[in-house]
Amino acid sequence: MLWNGIFYVTSAIMLISALSALFARHAMYGGLYLITSMVAMAVLYYLLGGPFISALQVSLYVGAVLVLLLFMITMLYRPAPRTYVPRLNRRFWWPMLLLLVLLAEVATLFATGAQTTVPKIVSIGPKAVAEALFGHYLLIVEATALLLLAALTAVLYLSRKVEES
Amino acid sequence: MAYEPTLMTGALLFVIGLAIVLLRREVLFVLMGIEVMFNSAGLTAAAAGQYWQDSVGQILVLFLMTITGAELAVALVLVYLAFRRLRVTQLAEIHSLRDAPTLPQELRP
């Protein structure tokens, strides 16, 4: 089936590029792998019937948030590029053990569960999202606006201190 | 559409993000790992919204994007301050909250 094929290929691209960010040499390469992963995620959102959040993922997430991250990487520092070689000491094995336990939990969870299928993908457009957003969830929108204002104030204050010192 | 593969993809992406957070030492990579984990949560929410054929999942993803933007802006300024004042980029080297020699004049004791 076409849907399944596109879904699995996009998921593979997303997971492989996220895994490449783990082994990236420089922070800029990591950021570019992250952007690839997020664009693949936008395709997945579209496949899951959300064209509005798919567009927002590209324009808002990749276009604003991750570009901010890339700006900060270019501004910040230029250390010697070095390959990430995990040192096999205690600080590597304990997190690795925790990750493997988590992975085993995920595997058992999905190996034993029953298969459920959604018969038909329904595209939920911007109109339905906006009606719920500005109707039922209006209070949370206001709270988020307040949070963004607080973040703006904090960033302005901290960057002013940078200029003074 | 089978429901389990979408959840499985989200869970695998979460594990990868957690691996980036736990195994890399640079502050910027830790932030990237947090982004990956946020996105895996978003994928799960979108899949659940399609499972219930409701717009709630998309609304959760939208709020997730907004909160991530706010979080990343503040975190990046803190990383920048740590680099400017302490000249460190590794997470383990940021261990002092107080950096007395570089405080501005009016804040010095």
Short mmCIF file of C-alpha atoms in Angstrom, two decimals:
data_model
loop_
_atom_site.label_atom_id
_atom_site.label_comp_id
_atom_site.label_asym_id
_atom_site.label_seq_id
_atom_site.Cartn_x
_atom_site.Cartn_y
_atom_site.Cartn_z
CA MET A 1 0.00 0.00 0.00
CA LEU A 2 1.26 3.43 -0.92
CA TRP A 3 0.54 5.03 2.44
CA ASN A 4 2.48 2.37 4.33
CA GLY A 5 5.43 2.62 1.96
CA ILE A 6 5.72 6.39 2.32
CA PHE A 7 5.26 6.11 6.07
CA TYR A 8 8.01 3.56 6.58
CA VAL A 9 10.50 5.29 4.28
CA THR A 10 9.90 8.65 5.99
CA SER A 11 10.18 7.07 9.43
CA ALA A 12 13.47 5.46 8.44
CA ILE A 13 14.82 8.81 7.19
CA MET A 14 13.73 10.50 10.41
CA LEU A 15 15.22 7.88 12.73
CA ILE A 16 18.50 7.57 10.80
CA SER A 17 19.08 11.32 10.69
CA ALA A 18 18.27 11.61 14.41
CA LEU A 19 20.73 8.82 15.09
CA SER A 20 23.33 10.60 12.95
CA ALA A 21 22.94 13.66 15.18
CA LEU A 22 24.16 11.48 18.04
CA PHE A 23 27.43 10.76 16.23
CA ALA A 24 27.86 14.17 14.59
CA ARG A 25 31.34 15.66 14.67
CA HIS A 26 30.46 19.33 14.88
CA ALA A 27 27.40 21.01 16.36
CA MET A 28 26.54 22.44 12.93
CA TYR A 29 26.34 18.96 11.41
CA GLY A 30 24.16 17.92 14.31
CA GLY A 31 21.85 20.85 13.64
CA LEU A 32 21.57 19.97 9.95
CA TYR A 33 20.77 16.34 10.77
CA LEU A 34 18.15 17.63 13.20
CA ILE A 35 16.59 19.78 10.46
CA THR A 36 16.43 16.76 8.12
CA SER A 37 14.74 14.79 10.87
CA MET A 38 12.20 17.55 11.51
CA VAL A 39 11.30 17.94 7.83
CA ALA A 40 10.69 14.19 7.67
CA MET A 41 8.51 14.65 10.74
CA ALA A 42 6.47 17.25 8.82
CA VAL A 43 5.81 14.63 6.14
CA LEU A 44 4.70 12.22 8.88
CA TYR A 45 2.30 14.83 10.26
CA TYR A 46 0.82 15.22 6.81
CA LEU A 47 0.46 11.45 6.48
CA LEU A 48 -1.30 11.32 9.84
CA GLY A 49 -3.95 13.73 8.62
CA GLY A 50 -2.68 17.05 9.93
CA PRO A 51 -1.88 19.40 7.04
CA PHE A 52 -1.98 22.45 9.32
CA ILE A 53 0.64 21.20 11.79
CA SER A 54 2.67 19.88 8.89
CA ALA A 55 2.93 23.39 7.46
CA LEU A 56 3.60 24.80 10.92
CA GLN A 57 6.34 22.24 11.48
CA VAL A 58 8.18 23.50 8.43
CA SER A 59 7.53 27.22 8.82
CA LEU A 60 7.58 27.59 12.60
CA TYR A 61 9.71 24.77 13.88
CA VAL A 62 12.34 24.43 11.20
CA GLY A 63 12.07 28.00 9.97
CA ALA A 64 12.21 29.73 13.33
CA VAL A 65 13.25 27.49 16.19
CA LEU A 66 15.96 25.42 14.52
CA VAL A 67 17.29 28.37 12.53
CA LEU A 68 17.67 30.12 15.90
CA LEU A 69 19.69 27.11 17.05
CA LEU A 70 21.85 27.28 13.92
CA PHE A 71 22.42 31.03 14.38
CA MET A 72 23.55 30.34 17.92
CA ILE A 73 25.92 27.61 16.73
CA THR A 74 27.51 29.94 14.18
CA MET A 75 27.78 32.75 16.72
CA LEU A 76 28.92 30.68 19.59
CA TYR A 77 32.11 28.75 19.18
CA ARG A 78 34.38 26.99 16.80
CA PRO A 79 36.08 24.15 18.58
CA ALA A 80 38.28 21.71 16.73
CA PRO A 81 36.00 19.21 15.00
CA ARG A 82 36.42 15.87 16.60
CA THR A 83 34.75 12.58 16.02
CA TYR A 84 32.48 11.42 18.77
CA VAL A 85 34.14 8.28 20.06
CA PRO A 86 32.38 6.98 23.15
CA ARG A 87 34.85 6.36 25.92
CA LEU A 88 33.99 3.01 27.38
CA ASN A 89 34.13 3.93 31.02
CA ARG A 90 31.55 4.02 33.78
CA ARG A 91 30.05 7.28 32.54
CA PHE A 92 29.25 5.58 29.25
CA TRP A 93 27.96 2.21 30.45
CA TRP A 94 25.43 3.35 33.04
CA PRO A 95 23.42 5.58 30.65
CA MET A 96 23.79 2.87 28.00
CA LEU A 97 22.34 0.30 30.39
CA LEU A 98 19.39 2.58 31.13
CA LEU A 99 18.80 3.12 27.42
CA LEU A 100 18.90 -0.60 26.71
CA VAL A 101 16.41 -1.26 29.51
CA LEU A 102 14.10 1.39 28.03
CA LEU A 103 14.49 -0.12 24.58
CA ALA A 104 13.68 -3.60 25.92
CA GLU A 105 10.58 -2.19 27.62
CA VAL A 106 9.43 -0.64 24.35
CA ALA A 107 10.06 -3.90 22.51
CA THR A 108 8.09 -6.00 24.98
CA LEU A 109 5.29 -3.45 25.05
CA PHE A 110 4.81 -3.54 21.31
CA ALA A 111 5.49 -7.26 20.94
CA THR A 112 2.67 -8.28 23.25
CA GLY A 113 0.05 -5.66 22.37
CA ALA A 114 -2.89 -6.35 20.11
CA GLN A 115 -2.93 -4.78 16.67
CA THR A 116 -5.38 -1.96 16.20
CA THR A 117 -5.99 -0.36 12.86
CA VAL A 118 -7.59 2.90 11.92
CA PRO A 119 -9.75 2.11 8.90
CA LYS A 120 -9.50 5.44 7.11
CA ILE A 121 -7.29 8.49 7.49
CA VAL A 122 -9.41 11.60 7.95
CA SER A 123 -7.68 14.88 7.16
CA ILE A 124 -8.40 17.32 9.98
CA GLY A 125 -7.96 20.73 8.45
CA PRO A 126 -7.09 24.14 9.89
CA LYS A 127 -10.73 25.09 10.41
CA ALA A 128 -11.45 22.34 12.92
CA VAL A 129 -8.17 23.01 14.73
CA ALA A 130 -8.81 26.76 14.93
CA GLU A 131 -12.37 26.31 16.15
CA ALA A 132 -11.21 24.09 19.00
CA LEU A 133 -8.19 26.30 19.68
CA PHE A 134 -10.05 29.59 19.99
CA GLY A 135 -13.19 28.09 21.46
CA HIS A 136 -12.54 25.42 24.00
CA TYR A 137 -8.83 26.00 24.58
CA LEU A 138 -8.84 29.82 24.61
CA LEU A 139 -7.58 30.00 28.19
CA ILE A 140 -4.53 27.87 27.37
CA VAL A 141 -3.80 30.09 24.37
CA GLU A 142 -3.78 33.10 26.70
CA ALA A 143 -1.54 31.27 29.17
CA THR A 144 0.87 30.38 26.36
CA ALA A 145 0.93 34.01 25.25
CA LEU A 146 1.83 34.99 28.81
CA LEU A 147 4.60 32.38 28.86
CA LEU A 148 6.00 33.69 25.56
CA LEU A 149 5.98 37.22 26.98
CA ALA A 150 7.86 35.99 30.04
CA ALA A 151 10.42 34.23 27.84
CA LEU A 152 10.82 37.39 25.74
CA THR A 153 11.41 39.47 28.86
CA ALA A 154 13.94 36.96 30.21
CA VAL A 155 15.87 36.84 26.93
CA LEU A 156 15.94 40.64 26.64
CA TYR A 157 17.17 40.99 30.22
CA LEU A 158 19.89 38.37 29.86
CA SER A 159 21.17 39.72 26.54
CA ARG A 160 21.29 43.26 27.99
CA LYS A 161 23.59 41.96 30.69
CA VAL A 162 25.85 40.53 28.02
CA GLU A 163 26.28 43.91 26.38
CA GLU A 164 27.14 45.63 29.63
CA SER A 165 29.88 43.25 30.71
CA MET B 1 -3.45 2.68 8.89
CA ALA B 2 -1.95 0.45 11.54
CA TYR B 3 -1.75 2.34 14.83
CA GLU B 4 1.20 0.55 16.48
CA PRO B 5 3.98 1.47 14.00
CA THR B 6 3.40 5.18 14.60
CA LEU B 7 3.69 4.72 18.36
CA MET B 8 6.74 2.51 17.83
CA THR B 9 8.40 5.21 15.72
CA GLY B 10 7.69 7.79 18.40
CA ALA B 11 9.14 5.54 21.10
CA LEU B 12 12.30 4.83 19.07
CA LEU B 13 12.75 8.55 18.41
CA PHE B 14 12.37 9.22 22.13
CA VAL B 15 15.07 6.66 22.93
CA ILE B 16 17.41 8.26 20.38
CA GLY B 17 16.78 11.71 21.91
CA LEU B 18 17.45 10.34 25.38
CA ALA B 19 20.67 8.77 24.08
CA ILE B 20 21.78 12.16 22.73
CA VAL B 21 21.01 13.80 26.08
CA LEU B 22 22.77 11.14 28.13
CA LEU B 23 25.81 10.35 26.00
CA ARG B 24 26.93 13.68 24.50
CA ARG B 25 28.74 16.17 26.69
CA GLU B 26 28.27 19.44 24.77
CA VAL B 27 25.48 21.71 25.91
CA LEU B 28 24.18 22.32 22.39
CA PHE B 29 23.88 18.61 21.72
CA VAL B 30 21.91 18.17 24.92
CA LEU B 31 19.50 20.86 23.70
CA MET B 32 19.20 19.05 20.37
CA GLY B 33 18.38 15.82 22.17
CA ILE B 34 15.64 17.60 24.09
CA GLU B 35 14.24 18.83 20.76
CA VAL B 36 14.20 15.28 19.41
CA MET B 37 12.34 14.07 22.51
CA PHE B 38 9.76 16.87 22.17
CA ASN B 39 9.17 15.85 18.57
CA SER B 40 8.67 12.22 19.45
CA ALA B 41 5.99 13.32 21.90
CA GLY B 42 4.44 15.40 19.12
CA LEU B 43 4.39 12.43 16.75
CA THR B 44 2.63 10.32 19.37
CA ALA B 45 0.08 13.08 19.95
CA ALA B 46 -0.63 13.46 16.23
CA ALA B 47 -1.04 9.69 15.83
CA ALA B 48 -3.44 9.57 18.78
CA GLY B 49 -5.41 12.47 17.33
CA GLN B 50 -5.81 10.52 14.11
CA TYR B 51 -6.75 7.41 16.10
CA TRP B 52 -9.64 9.27 17.74
CA GLN B 53 -10.32 11.31 14.57
CA ASP B 54 -10.20 14.46 16.62
CA SER B 55 -8.32 17.76 16.45
CA VAL B 56 -7.05 17.48 20.04
CA GLY B 57 -3.80 15.82 18.99
CA GLN B 58 -2.94 18.61 16.57
CA ILE B 59 -3.69 21.22 19.23
CA LEU B 60 -1.29 19.46 21.60
CA VAL B 61 1.40 19.49 18.91
CA LEU B 62 0.81 23.20 18.36
CA PHE B 63 1.25 24.02 22.04
CA LEU B 64 4.32 21.79 22.10
CA MET B 65 5.90 23.81 19.28
CA THR B 66 5.20 27.11 21.05
CA ILE B 67 6.56 25.95 24.39
CA THR B 68 9.64 24.51 22.70
CA GLY B 69 10.32 27.86 21.06
CA ALA B 70 10.13 29.68 24.39
CA GLU B 71 12.29 27.07 26.10
CA LEU B 72 14.92 27.06 23.40
CA ALA B 73 15.23 30.85 23.32
CA VAL B 74 15.91 31.07 27.06
CA ALA B 75 18.19 28.02 27.04
CA LEU B 76 20.24 29.36 24.14
CA VAL B 77 20.78 32.68 25.88
CA LEU B 78 21.96 30.78 28.95
CA VAL B 79 24.37 28.73 26.81
CA TYR B 80 25.65 31.95 25.24
CA LEU B 81 26.16 33.52 28.66
CA ALA B 82 28.01 30.42 29.85
CA PHE B 83 30.29 30.66 26.84
CA ARG B 84 30.88 34.40 27.11
CA ARG B 85 31.60 34.46 30.83
CA LEU B 86 32.99 31.06 31.67
CA ARG B 87 34.38 30.06 28.24
CA VAL B 88 32.95 26.57 28.49
CA THR B 89 30.93 24.48 26.08
CA GLN B 90 30.94 21.18 27.93
CA LEU B 91 28.11 20.45 30.29
CA ALA B 92 30.33 19.10 33.06
CA GLU B 93 32.33 22.34 33.20
CA ILE B 94 29.36 24.48 34.14
CA HIS B 95 29.44 23.81 37.83
CA SER B 96 29.47 27.24 39.41
CA LEU B 97 26.41 29.43 39.62
CA ARG B 98 28.47 32.33 40.84
CA ASP B 99 31.12 33.85 38.59
CA ALA B 100 32.47 36.62 40.76
CA PRO B 101 35.41 37.86 38.62
CA THR B 102 33.27 38.75 35.65
CA LEU B 103 30.28 40.23 37.46
CA PRO B 104 29.41 43.78 36.47
CA GLN B 105 30.64 46.54 38.74
CA GLU B 106 27.40 47.32 40.54
CA LEU B 107 26.82 43.68 41.47
CA ARG B 108 30.21 43.05 42.97
CA PRO B 109 30.33 42.65 46.75
#
